[in-house]
Coordinates of C-alpha atoms in Angstrom, one line a residue:
M722 CA 0.0 0.0 0.0
K723 CA 2.7 2.5 1.0
N724 CA 4.7 1.6 -2.1
L725 CA 1.6 2.2 -4.3
F726 CA 1.0 5.6 -2.6
A727 CA 4.7 6.6 -3.2
K728 CA 4.4 5.4 -6.8
N729 CA 1.3 7.6 -7.4
M730 CA 2.9 10.6 -5.7
K731 CA 5.9 10.2 -8.0
Y732 CA 3.7 9.9 -11.0
F733 CA 1.7 13.1 -10.1
Y734 CA 4.9 15.0 -9.2
E735 CA 6.3 14.3 -12.7
N736 CA 3.2 14.5 -14.8
I737 CA 0.3 16.2 -13.0
P738 CA 1.9 18.5 -10.3
Q739 CA -1.4 20.1 -9.3
Y740 CA -2.6 16.7 -8.0
Y741 CA 0.7 16.2 -6.1
E742 CA 0.3 19.6 -4.5
L743 CA -3.4 19.0 -3.7
I744 CA -2.6 15.8 -1.8
K745 CA 0.5 17.2 -0.1
N746 CA -1.5 20.2 1.2
I747 CA -4.5 18.5 2.7
K748 CA -4.6 19.8 6.2
T749 CA -7.5 18.1 7.9
R750 CA -7.9 14.3 8.2
R751 CA -11.6 13.6 8.5
F752 CA -11.3 10.1 6.9
K753 CA -9.0 7.3 8.1
I754 CA -8.1 4.0 6.5
I755 CA -9.0 1.0 8.7
N756 CA -7.1 -2.3 8.3
D757 CA -8.6 -4.5 10.9
N758 CA -10.2 -7.7 9.7
G759 CA -10.6 -6.2 6.3
F760 CA -10.2 -2.6 4.9
N761 CA -12.6 0.3 5.4
I762 CA -12.8 4.0 5.6
Y763 CA -13.7 5.6 8.9
D764 CA -15.5 9.0 9.0
T765 CA -14.2 10.6 12.3
E766 CA -16.8 13.4 12.0
N767 CA -19.9 11.2 11.9
D768 CA -18.4 8.1 13.6
T769 CA -19.4 5.9 10.7
Y770 CA -17.8 3.6 8.2
F771 CA -17.9 4.2 4.5
Y772 CA -18.3 0.5 3.6
P773 CA -20.5 -2.1 5.5
V774 CA -19.3 -4.1 8.4
E775 CA -20.6 -7.6 9.0
N776 CA -19.8 -9.8 12.0
S777 CA -16.9 -7.5 12.7
K778 CA -15.5 -7.9 9.2
H779 CA -14.9 -4.9 7.1
L780 CA -16.3 -5.5 3.6
M781 CA -14.6 -2.8 1.5
Q782 CA -13.0 -5.5 -0.8
N783 CA -16.2 -7.5 -1.2
I784 CA -18.3 -4.4 -2.0
S785 CA -15.7 -3.1 -4.4
E786 CA -15.7 -6.4 -6.3
L787 CA -19.5 -6.2 -6.4
Y788 CA -19.4 -2.6 -7.8
A789 CA -16.9 -3.7 -10.5
N790 CA -18.7 -6.8 -11.5
N791 CA -20.0 -6.8 -15.1
P792 CA -21.4 -3.2 -15.4
M793 CA -23.4 -4.1 -18.5
Q794 CA -25.5 -6.5 -16.4
N795 CA -25.1 -4.9 -13.0
D796 CA -28.2 -3.3 -11.5
L797 CA -26.0 -0.9 -9.5
W798 CA -25.0 0.8 -12.8
Y799 CA -27.4 3.0 -14.7
K800 CA -27.4 2.6 -18.4
Y801 CA -28.4 5.6 -20.5
F802 CA -29.2 4.6 -24.1
L803 CA -29.4 7.6 -26.5
T804 CA -30.6 5.4 -29.4
K805 CA -32.8 2.4 -28.5
D806 CA -34.1 1.4 -31.8
L807 CA -33.5 1.8 -35.6
P808 CA -36.2 4.1 -37.0
N809 CA -36.3 4.8 -40.7
Y810 CA -35.2 8.2 -41.9
D811 CA -37.5 10.5 -43.9
E812 CA -36.2 10.3 -47.5
K813 CA -38.2 13.4 -48.5
I814 CA -36.3 15.6 -46.0
L815 CA -32.8 14.2 -46.6
P816 CA -33.0 12.3 -49.9
I817 CA -29.4 11.1 -50.2
T818 CA -28.4 10.6 -46.5
S819 CA -31.7 9.0 -45.5
K820 CA -31.6 6.5 -48.3
I821 CA -28.1 5.3 -47.3
C822 CA -29.1 5.1 -43.6
N823 CA -32.3 3.2 -44.4
K824 CA -30.4 0.7 -46.6
I825 CA -28.0 0.1 -43.7
I826 CA -30.9 -0.4 -41.2
N827 CA -33.0 -2.6 -43.5
S828 CA -30.0 -4.7 -44.4
V829 CA -29.3 -5.5 -40.8
K830 CA -33.0 -6.1 -40.0
N831 CA -33.0 -8.8 -42.7
S832 CA -29.9 -10.6 -41.3
E833 CA -30.3 -13.9 -39.6
K834 CA -28.6 -12.8 -36.3
Y835 CA -30.7 -9.6 -35.9
I836 CA -32.3 -9.1 -32.5
D837 CA -35.1 -6.5 -32.1
D838 CA -35.0 -6.2 -28.3
G839 CA -31.4 -5.9 -27.0
Y840 CA -27.8 -5.6 -28.2
F841 CA -24.7 -7.7 -28.6
Y842 CA -21.7 -6.5 -26.5
D843 CA -18.1 -7.5 -26.0
K844 CA -17.4 -9.0 -22.6
D845 CA -14.3 -6.9 -21.9
F846 CA -15.3 -3.5 -23.4
L847 CA -17.3 -0.7 -21.8
Y848 CA -18.8 2.3 -23.5
T849 CA -18.7 5.9 -22.2
T850 CA -18.3 5.3 -18.5
T851 CA -18.9 7.9 -15.8
I852 CA -18.1 7.3 -12.1
F853 CA -19.2 9.9 -9.5
G854 CA -17.2 9.6 -6.3
I855 CA -14.1 7.6 -5.6
G856 CA -14.4 6.4 -2.0
S857 CA -11.4 4.0 -1.7
G858 CA -11.2 3.7 -5.4
L859 CA -10.7 -0.1 -5.2
H860 CA -13.6 -0.8 -7.5
I861 CA -12.0 1.6 -10.1
E862 CA -8.8 -0.4 -9.8
Y863 CA -10.7 -3.7 -10.4
L864 CA -12.6 -2.2 -13.4
T865 CA -9.5 -0.7 -15.1
Q866 CA -7.6 -4.0 -14.8
K867 CA -10.4 -6.0 -16.3
Y868 CA -12.0 -3.8 -19.0
N869 CA -11.1 -1.7 -22.0
F870 CA -13.1 1.6 -22.3
Q871 CA -14.4 3.8 -25.0
S872 CA -13.8 6.6 -22.4
L873 CA -13.7 6.9 -18.6
F874 CA -14.8 9.9 -16.6
I875 CA -14.3 10.1 -12.8
Y876 CA -15.4 13.0 -10.6
E877 CA -14.5 13.3 -7.0
P878 CA -15.3 16.5 -5.1
E879 CA -13.5 15.4 -1.8
P880 CA -9.7 15.6 -2.0
E881 CA -9.3 13.3 1.0
F882 CA -11.0 10.4 -0.9
F883 CA -8.6 11.0 -3.8
A884 CA -5.6 10.9 -1.4
I885 CA -6.9 7.7 0.1
S886 CA -7.4 6.1 -3.3
C887 CA -3.7 6.5 -3.9
Y888 CA -3.2 3.5 -1.6
F889 CA -5.5 1.3 -3.7
V890 CA -5.5 2.6 -7.3
D891 CA -2.5 2.7 -9.6
W892 CA -3.4 6.0 -11.3
G893 CA -0.3 6.1 -13.4
R894 CA -1.2 2.7 -14.9
I895 CA -4.7 4.0 -15.8
Y896 CA -3.4 7.1 -17.5
E897 CA -0.9 5.0 -19.5
K898 CA -3.6 2.5 -20.4
L899 CA -6.4 4.9 -21.4
G900 CA -4.4 8.0 -22.5
D901 CA -6.7 10.8 -23.8
K902 CA -9.7 8.6 -23.2
F903 CA -9.4 9.2 -19.4
Y904 CA -10.8 12.2 -17.7
L905 CA -10.3 12.8 -13.9
F906 CA -11.9 15.7 -12.1
I907 CA -10.9 16.3 -8.5
R908 CA -12.3 19.0 -6.3
G909 CA -14.4 21.9 -7.6
E910 CA -17.1 21.6 -10.3
L911 CA -17.2 19.5 -13.4
D912 CA -15.8 21.5 -16.3
T913 CA -18.6 21.6 -18.8
R914 CA -16.2 22.9 -21.5
I915 CA -14.3 19.6 -21.3
L916 CA -17.6 17.7 -21.6
K917 CA -18.5 19.6 -24.7
K918 CA -15.1 19.0 -26.3
F919 CA -15.4 15.3 -25.5
Y920 CA -18.8 14.9 -27.2
D921 CA -17.6 17.0 -30.1
S922 CA -14.6 14.7 -30.5
Y923 CA -16.5 11.4 -30.0
I924 CA -19.9 12.4 -31.4
V925 CA -20.9 9.1 -32.8
S926 CA -19.4 6.5 -30.5
S927 CA -20.7 8.4 -27.4
N928 CA -24.2 8.7 -28.9
F929 CA -25.0 5.0 -28.2
L930 CA -24.7 4.3 -24.5
R931 CA -23.4 5.9 -21.3
L932 CA -22.7 3.9 -18.1
E933 CA -23.0 5.6 -14.8
F934 CA -22.0 4.5 -11.3
T935 CA -22.5 6.6 -8.1
T936 CA -20.1 5.6 -5.3
Y937 CA -21.8 8.0 -2.9
E938 CA -24.1 11.0 -3.0
S939 CA -23.4 14.6 -2.2
P940 CA -24.7 18.0 -3.5
K941 CA -21.7 18.5 -5.7
I942 CA -22.0 15.0 -7.2
K943 CA -25.7 15.6 -7.8
N944 CA -24.9 18.7 -9.7
A945 CA -22.1 17.0 -11.7
K946 CA -24.4 14.2 -12.7
K947 CA -27.0 16.8 -13.9
E948 CA -24.3 18.6 -16.0
F949 CA -23.2 15.3 -17.6
H950 CA -26.8 14.3 -18.4
L951 CA -27.4 17.7 -20.1
A952 CA -24.2 17.4 -22.1
N953 CA -25.1 13.8 -23.0
I954 CA -28.5 14.7 -24.4
S955 CA -27.2 17.8 -26.2
N956 CA -24.9 15.5 -28.2
K957 CA -27.8 14.5 -30.5
R958 CA -28.3 18.1 -31.6
G959 CA -26.8 20.0 -34.5
W960 CA -25.4 17.1 -36.6
G961 CA -26.7 18.6 -39.8
S962 CA -26.4 16.9 -43.2
F963 CA -25.1 17.4 -46.7
E964 CA -28.6 18.3 -47.9
D965 CA -29.0 21.0 -45.2
E966 CA -25.5 22.5 -45.6
S967 CA -25.8 22.5 -49.4
V968 CA -28.6 25.1 -49.1
G969 CA -26.4 27.5 -47.2
F970 CA -23.4 26.7 -49.4
K971 CA -25.4 27.7 -52.6
N972 CA -26.7 30.8 -50.9
H973 CA -23.2 31.8 -49.9
L974 CA -21.9 31.4 -53.4
K975 CA -24.9 33.6 -54.6
N976 CA -24.4 36.2 -51.9
I977 CA -20.7 36.9 -51.9
N978 CA -18.7 39.1 -54.2
K979 CA -21.8 41.3 -54.7
N980 CA -22.4 44.8 -53.4
T981 CA -23.2 44.0 -49.8
P982 CA -20.3 44.9 -47.4
I983 CA -19.0 41.9 -45.5
L984 CA -17.4 41.7 -42.1
S985 CA -13.7 41.7 -42.6
G986 CA -12.4 42.0 -39.0
T987 CA -13.5 43.5 -35.6
K988 CA -12.2 46.4 -33.6
K989 CA -13.6 47.1 -30.2
I990 CA -15.5 50.3 -29.3
D991 CA -15.6 52.0 -25.9
A992 CA -19.3 51.7 -25.4
P993 CA -21.7 49.1 -24.0
I994 CA -23.6 46.7 -26.2
C995 CA -27.0 45.3 -25.3
V996 CA -27.7 42.1 -27.2
I997 CA -31.4 41.0 -27.1
A998 CA -32.6 37.5 -27.7
N999 CA -36.2 36.2 -27.6
G1000 CA -36.5 34.4 -24.3
A1001 CA -39.7 34.9 -22.3
S1002 CA -38.0 37.2 -19.8
L1003 CA -37.4 39.8 -22.5
N1004 CA -40.9 41.2 -21.6
N1005 CA -39.5 42.1 -18.1
D1006 CA -36.9 44.5 -19.5
I1007 CA -38.7 46.2 -22.4
E1008 CA -39.1 49.5 -20.4
W1009 CA -35.5 49.5 -19.4
I1010 CA -34.4 49.1 -23.0
K1011 CA -36.7 51.9 -24.0
Q1012 CA -35.2 54.2 -21.3
N1013 CA -31.6 53.4 -22.3
Q1014 CA -31.9 53.4 -26.1
Q1015 CA -29.4 56.3 -26.3
N1016 CA -27.1 54.9 -23.7
M1017 CA -26.0 51.7 -25.5
I1018 CA -25.7 50.0 -28.9
I1019 CA -28.6 47.6 -29.3
V1020 CA -28.2 44.3 -31.2
S1021 CA -31.3 42.3 -31.7
V1022 CA -31.4 38.7 -33.0
G1023 CA -33.9 36.5 -34.7
T1024 CA -37.6 36.9 -33.7
S1025 CA -36.8 39.4 -30.9
I1026 CA -37.3 42.1 -33.6
R1027 CA -41.1 41.7 -33.4
P1028 CA -41.6 42.5 -29.7
L1029 CA -39.1 45.3 -29.9
Q1030 CA -40.8 46.9 -32.8
K1031 CA -44.2 46.5 -31.1
A1032 CA -42.8 48.4 -28.1
G1033 CA -41.5 51.2 -30.4
I1034 CA -37.8 50.1 -30.0
E1035 CA -35.5 49.9 -33.0
S1036 CA -32.2 48.1 -32.6
D1037 CA -29.1 49.5 -34.2
F1038 CA -28.1 46.1 -35.6
H1039 CA -30.3 43.0 -36.3
I1040 CA -28.8 39.6 -36.9
E1041 CA -30.1 36.6 -38.8
I1042 CA -28.4 33.3 -39.6
E1043 CA -31.2 30.8 -40.7
R1044 CA -30.8 29.5 -44.3
M1045 CA -34.4 28.2 -44.7
P1046 CA -36.2 30.1 -47.5
Q1047 CA -39.4 30.4 -45.4
L1048 CA -37.6 32.9 -43.2
V1049 CA -37.9 35.5 -46.0
D1050 CA -41.8 35.6 -45.7
I1051 CA -41.6 35.4 -41.9
L1052 CA -39.2 38.3 -41.6
K1053 CA -40.3 40.5 -44.5
P1054 CA -43.0 42.6 -42.6
S1055 CA -40.5 43.5 -39.8
L1056 CA -37.6 44.0 -42.2
E1057 CA -39.5 46.3 -44.5
K1058 CA -40.0 48.9 -41.7
Y1059 CA -36.6 48.3 -40.0
N1060 CA -34.2 51.3 -40.4
G1061 CA -31.2 49.8 -38.5
Y1062 CA -28.4 47.7 -40.1
F1063 CA -29.5 44.3 -41.1
V1064 CA -26.6 41.9 -40.5
G1065 CA -27.2 38.6 -42.3
A1066 CA -25.1 35.5 -42.5
S1067 CA -23.8 34.7 -46.0
V1068 CA -25.8 31.5 -46.0
I1069 CA -29.2 33.0 -45.7
D1070 CA -31.6 33.5 -48.7
S1071 CA -30.4 36.5 -50.9
E1072 CA -33.9 38.0 -50.8
H1073 CA -33.1 39.3 -47.2
F1074 CA -30.4 41.6 -48.5
K1075 CA -32.7 43.0 -51.2
I1076 CA -35.4 43.8 -48.6
A1077 CA -33.1 45.3 -46.0
K1078 CA -32.6 49.1 -46.2
K1079 CA -29.0 48.9 -44.7
P1080 CA -27.7 45.4 -45.5
L1081 CA -24.5 44.0 -44.1
M1082 CA -23.1 40.5 -44.4
F1083 CA -20.9 38.2 -42.3
V1084 CA -19.5 34.7 -42.6
R1085 CA -20.3 32.5 -39.7
D1086 CA -18.3 29.6 -38.3
A1087 CA -19.6 25.9 -38.2
S1088 CA -21.1 26.2 -41.7
S1089 CA -20.0 25.1 -45.1
A1090 CA -19.4 28.8 -45.9
T1091 CA -16.6 29.1 -43.3
G1092 CA -14.0 27.8 -45.7
I1093 CA -15.0 30.1 -48.5
S1094 CA -14.2 33.4 -46.8
N1095 CA -11.4 35.7 -45.8
Y1096 CA -12.8 36.2 -42.3
F1097 CA -15.5 34.5 -40.3
L1098 CA -17.2 35.1 -36.9
K1099 CA -16.6 32.5 -34.3
Y1100 CA -19.0 30.9 -31.7
C1101 CA -22.2 31.4 -33.8
S1102 CA -23.7 28.0 -33.0
P1103 CA -26.2 26.6 -32.4
M1104 CA -28.7 29.5 -32.2
V1105 CA -28.9 33.0 -33.5
G1106 CA -28.6 34.2 -29.9
N1107 CA -25.1 32.7 -29.8
T1108 CA -24.2 34.7 -32.9
G1109 CA -25.6 37.9 -31.4
F1110 CA -23.5 37.5 -28.3
S1111 CA -20.4 36.7 -30.3
F1112 CA -20.9 39.7 -32.5
S1113 CA -21.4 41.9 -29.4
A1114 CA -18.4 40.5 -27.5
H1115 CA -16.1 40.9 -30.5
F1116 CA -17.0 44.6 -30.5
S1117 CA -17.3 45.5 -26.8
D1118 CA -15.9 44.7 -23.4
E1119 CA -19.2 45.6 -21.7
V1120 CA -22.1 43.4 -22.8
Y1121 CA -25.6 43.2 -21.5
M1122 CA -27.7 40.1 -22.3
I1123 CA -31.5 40.4 -22.3
G1124 CA -33.8 37.5 -23.3
F1125 CA -31.0 35.0 -23.1
D1126 CA -33.1 32.6 -21.0
V1127 CA -31.6 29.4 -22.5
G1128 CA -34.2 27.9 -20.2
F1129 CA -37.8 28.4 -19.2
K1130 CA -40.1 28.3 -16.2
K1131 CA -42.3 25.2 -15.6
D1132 CA -45.5 25.4 -17.6
K1133 CA -44.6 28.8 -19.0
R1134 CA -43.8 29.9 -22.5
I1135 CA -40.2 29.7 -23.8
H1136 CA -40.3 32.8 -26.0
A1137 CA -41.3 36.4 -25.5
E1138 CA -44.8 37.7 -26.2
G1139 CA -45.5 39.3 -29.6
S1140 CA -43.0 37.1 -31.4
L1141 CA -43.3 34.4 -34.1
Y1142 CA -44.1 31.7 -31.4
D1143 CA -47.4 33.3 -30.1
D1144 CA -49.6 30.9 -32.1
K1145 CA -47.4 27.8 -31.6
D1146 CA -47.0 25.2 -28.9
D1147 CA -44.3 27.0 -27.0
K1148 CA -43.9 24.9 -23.9
D1149 CA -41.6 22.0 -23.0
E1150 CA -41.0 19.6 -20.1
G1151 CA -37.2 19.9 -19.9
Y1152 CA -34.8 19.3 -17.0
P1153 CA -34.1 21.4 -13.9
V1154 CA -31.0 23.6 -14.1
K1155 CA -29.5 26.4 -12.0
G1156 CA -31.3 29.6 -12.5
N1157 CA -30.0 33.1 -13.0
F1158 CA -32.5 34.6 -10.5
S1159 CA -35.1 31.9 -10.0
N1160 CA -35.0 28.3 -8.7
D1161 CA -37.6 27.0 -11.0
I1162 CA -35.7 27.0 -14.3
Y1163 CA -35.7 24.1 -16.8
S1164 CA -33.8 23.5 -20.0
N1165 CA -33.8 21.2 -23.0
D1166 CA -31.1 19.8 -25.1
L1167 CA -31.0 22.7 -27.6
L1168 CA -31.1 25.4 -25.0
N1169 CA -28.5 23.7 -22.9
L1170 CA -26.2 23.4 -26.0
S1171 CA -26.7 27.1 -26.5
R1172 CA -25.8 27.8 -22.9
Q1173 CA -22.6 25.7 -23.1
S1174 CA -21.6 27.5 -26.3
L1175 CA -22.2 30.9 -24.7
E1176 CA -20.0 29.9 -21.8
M1177 CA -17.3 28.8 -24.2
A1178 CA -17.5 32.1 -26.0
I1179 CA -17.2 34.1 -22.8
A1180 CA -14.2 32.1 -21.7
L1181 CA -12.4 32.4 -25.0
L1182 CA -13.4 35.9 -26.1
K1183 CA -12.8 37.3 -22.6
P1184 CA -15.0 40.4 -22.6
K1185 CA -14.3 42.3 -19.3
K1186 CA -17.9 42.5 -18.1
V1187 CA -20.9 40.4 -19.2
Y1188 CA -24.1 41.2 -17.4
N1189 CA -26.9 38.6 -17.7
L1190 CA -30.3 40.4 -17.1
S1191 CA -32.3 37.4 -18.2
D1192 CA -34.6 35.4 -15.9
G1193 CA -33.6 32.0 -17.1
A1194 CA -30.7 29.6 -16.7
Y1195 CA -27.5 30.7 -15.1
I1196 CA -24.6 31.2 -17.6
N1197 CA -21.1 30.7 -16.2
G1198 CA -18.9 33.8 -16.7
T1199 CA -21.7 36.3 -16.5
I1200 CA -22.7 38.7 -13.7
S1201 CA -26.4 38.3 -12.7
K1202 CA -28.0 41.7 -12.6
H1203 CA -31.6 43.1 -12.6
S1204 CA -32.1 45.8 -15.2
K1205 CA -33.6 48.1 -12.5
D1206 CA -30.3 48.1 -10.7
I1207 CA -28.3 49.3 -13.8
T1208 CA -27.8 53.0 -14.7
L1209 CA -26.1 53.8 -18.0
S1210 CA -24.7 57.1 -19.2
K1211 CA -25.5 58.6 -22.5
I1212 CA -23.1 57.9 -25.4
D1213 CA -22.5 59.2 -28.9
K1214 CA -24.4 56.4 -30.6
K1215 CA -23.8 57.6 -34.2
K1216 CA -20.1 57.7 -33.7
Y1217 CA -19.9 54.1 -32.3
I1218 CA -22.3 52.7 -34.9
K1219 CA -20.2 54.2 -37.6
K1220 CA -17.1 52.6 -36.0
I1221 CA -18.7 49.1 -36.1
V1222 CA -20.0 49.6 -39.7
K1223 CA -16.4 50.4 -40.8
N1224 CA -15.5 46.8 -40.1
F1225 CA -17.7 45.8 -43.1
K1226 CA -16.0 46.1 -46.5
K1227 CA -16.6 45.0 -50.0
D1228 CA -14.2 42.1 -50.1
K1229 CA -13.5 39.8 -53.0
I1230 CA -13.5 36.1 -52.0
K1231 CA -11.6 33.6 -54.0
L1232 CA -13.4 30.4 -55.1
L1233 CA -11.6 27.0 -55.4
N1234 CA -12.4 23.6 -56.9
Y1235 CA -14.3 22.2 -54.0
S1236 CA -15.4 19.1 -56.1
G1237 CA -11.8 17.9 -56.0
F1238 CA -11.7 18.3 -52.2
L1239 CA -14.9 16.3 -51.9
E1240 CA -13.5 13.4 -53.9
L1241 CA -10.3 13.4 -51.7
Y1242 CA -12.5 13.3 -48.6
K1243 CA -14.8 10.5 -49.9
N1244 CA -11.8 8.3 -51.0
K1245 CA -10.2 8.6 -47.5
I1246 CA -13.4 7.6 -45.8
I1247 CA -13.6 4.5 -48.0
E1248 CA -10.0 3.7 -47.2
L1249 CA -10.6 4.0 -43.4
L1250 CA -13.7 1.8 -43.7
D1251 CA -11.8 -1.0 -45.5
K1252 CA -10.3 -2.3 -42.2
E1253 CA -12.8 -4.9 -41.0
P1254 CA -13.3 -5.1 -37.2
K1255 CA -13.3 -8.3 -35.2
N1256 CA -15.3 -7.0 -32.2
K1257 CA -17.2 -3.9 -30.8
K1258 CA -14.0 -2.4 -29.5
E1259 CA -12.4 -2.4 -32.9
L1260 CA -15.6 -1.1 -34.5
T1261 CA -15.6 1.8 -32.0
E1262 CA -12.0 2.5 -32.9
I1263 CA -12.8 2.7 -36.6
I1264 CA -15.8 5.0 -35.9
D1265 CA -13.6 7.3 -33.8
L1266 CA -10.8 7.2 -36.3
I1267 CA -13.2 8.4 -39.1
N1268 CA -14.5 11.0 -36.8
D1269 CA -11.0 12.2 -36.0
Y1270 CA -10.2 12.4 -39.8
T1271 CA -13.5 14.3 -40.5
L1272 CA -12.7 16.9 -37.8
A1273 CA -9.1 17.3 -39.0
F1274 CA -10.3 17.6 -42.6
T1275 CA -12.9 20.2 -41.6
R1276 CA -10.2 22.2 -39.9
H1277 CA -8.1 22.0 -43.1
E1278 CA -10.9 22.4 -45.6
P1279 CA -14.0 23.7 -43.7
A1280 CA -16.3 24.0 -46.7
V1281 CA -16.2 20.3 -47.7
G1282 CA -15.7 19.0 -44.2
T1283 CA -18.8 20.8 -42.9
L1284 CA -20.9 19.8 -46.0
M1285 CA -20.1 16.1 -45.4
R1286 CA -19.6 15.6 -41.6
G1287 CA -23.3 15.5 -40.6
S1288 CA -24.2 12.9 -43.2
I1289 CA -21.1 10.8 -42.3
W1290 CA -22.1 11.0 -38.6
H1291 CA -25.7 9.8 -39.5
M1292 CA -24.3 6.9 -41.6
L1293 CA -21.7 5.9 -38.9
N1294 CA -24.4 6.1 -36.2
A1295 CA -26.7 3.8 -38.2
M1296 CA -23.9 1.4 -38.8
Y1297 CA -22.7 1.5 -35.1
I1298 CA -26.2 0.8 -33.7
S1299 CA -27.0 -1.8 -36.3
L1300 CA -23.9 -3.8 -35.7
H1301 CA -24.9 -4.0 -32.0
K1302 CA -28.0 -5.7 -33.0
T1303 CA -26.5 -8.4 -35.2
N1304 CA -23.2 -10.2 -36.0
I1305 CA -20.1 -8.1 -36.6
N1306 CA -19.7 -10.0 -39.8
E1307 CA -22.4 -7.8 -41.4
Y1308 CA -19.8 -5.0 -41.3
K1309 CA -18.6 -5.5 -44.9
K1310 CA -22.1 -5.5 -46.3
I1311 CA -22.8 -2.2 -44.6
V1312 CA -19.6 -0.6 -45.8
N1313 CA -20.5 -1.5 -49.4
I1314 CA -23.8 0.4 -48.9
I1315 CA -21.9 3.4 -47.6
K1316 CA -19.3 3.2 -50.5
D1317 CA -22.1 3.1 -53.1
G1318 CA -24.0 5.9 -51.4
L1319 CA -21.0 8.3 -51.2
Q1320 CA -20.9 8.6 -55.0
N1321 CA -24.2 10.5 -54.9
Y1322 CA -22.8 13.4 -53.0
K1323 CA -21.8 16.1 -55.5
I1324 CA -21.0 19.8 -55.3
E1325 CA -22.5 22.3 -57.8
M1326 CA -20.4 25.4 -58.2
R1327 CA -22.1 28.5 -59.6

């Protein structure tokens, strides 16, 4: 035991010095290791044992073995399936991608070994695995000796338990075995940015099943489990498809190199910007916005333009990002009477720029247009509110957020009154989350994804002060403030608006042969699929390797990477789930379906 502790301390000292310092500087000793007729942990504060005692025998070892026994069939482990069945895709909505996915699914359903209710697993392989609380950590030692993992997350808020685990867990061995598939969080809160990065990096293989084990309960562990659950369900959002992205791609080609000035960089102004989204709490702050129109630059996004116009408020800039053609008819009545600057993403329908009195354009990230540009705006996904915040934080160090609820109150509407959603079903069940002002705030997968992206933008753009005036979910990095408690001084609005507009210029964008890049990408995917897996672990590795290549290709050639990645994810997901319902030998048949289907993806340059 002492040798293992010394080995761990040496490993941390050389590789993760913050853990070495954390253990070395623990002052109090609430928990003690008992080695008397078996091991246990004694809580000196409550005079209790962490593990059961039976007939004077301490059962830490027995219980740890029970915890670590066959998690796939162990009732002590929760199993969260994100995809439980194989539904057919709608071929009218996604004609190419859906046809390929449906062929994969139907092929497997017609195989001899197919099971409708249940899955085939490997005996020694575990999927995304999350352990909350370490205790002695002995069960973790047993698990990591016996199983391979798609990924392993461990969260322990109590440093003393982590220190105790160093007598029972060979942490260095786990790091060496799992590498970047291992995530250890000690003390503090779970870092949601790391969760988002993980799901972005393993978007397909993490979309099947997550295993969860709770060693003990505490308020911090309860909150960490909630954050993981929200990150987990948000993973299914925003995959996109070739068909969807092609609409924006074609719009971009039609819109650029015309007369509309395009965002070519950003220089900050010395004035506050108020960015207004369409959350239900916008109604609470309408009067404050009215009173402070001359004291700040106002940026409205999406459907918030309607309630603002109804209240007699005109924003200085209005932002839109949606590529769907129906948006033209929806927005036209508001846009025809709008006198501010209309800032449209290059992927939206060109009619918007014809209707707007003062049209400006920008290229957004995470779209097929990103690679066909000289400059693009970061952190625009998944919602127009994220774009509005990014725009504001790029131009000012003092940002006020209104209507950014990214959540809702139980049985209340999600959006503000007087907007597009007034005649729609605008309620949801959702999941409870930490509120900005209230304790009764709920969120769903899309709103939670938006919150995570806002937090990422705040952390990376680093505006000096971000005030959240919204009565919705709490957003890390913001200062919670009621509008009635804020007093702003008058500014020279015209001067600052002019400074922002100067960043938009008529800029010639060079077009390349994207069809050649597409063929290069498709050929590499086919090459990566040619290695036939022997088991689910190898199948997972192939899926992850293709995902890595897709993300790398997207960084190198964003246009083609973004056009293709959503469709590739849908195909890989259909294959991954299907091969858990039948024999792995069906792999080659599925790959041939994908190979044939890939030939139908083509780029039309105009």
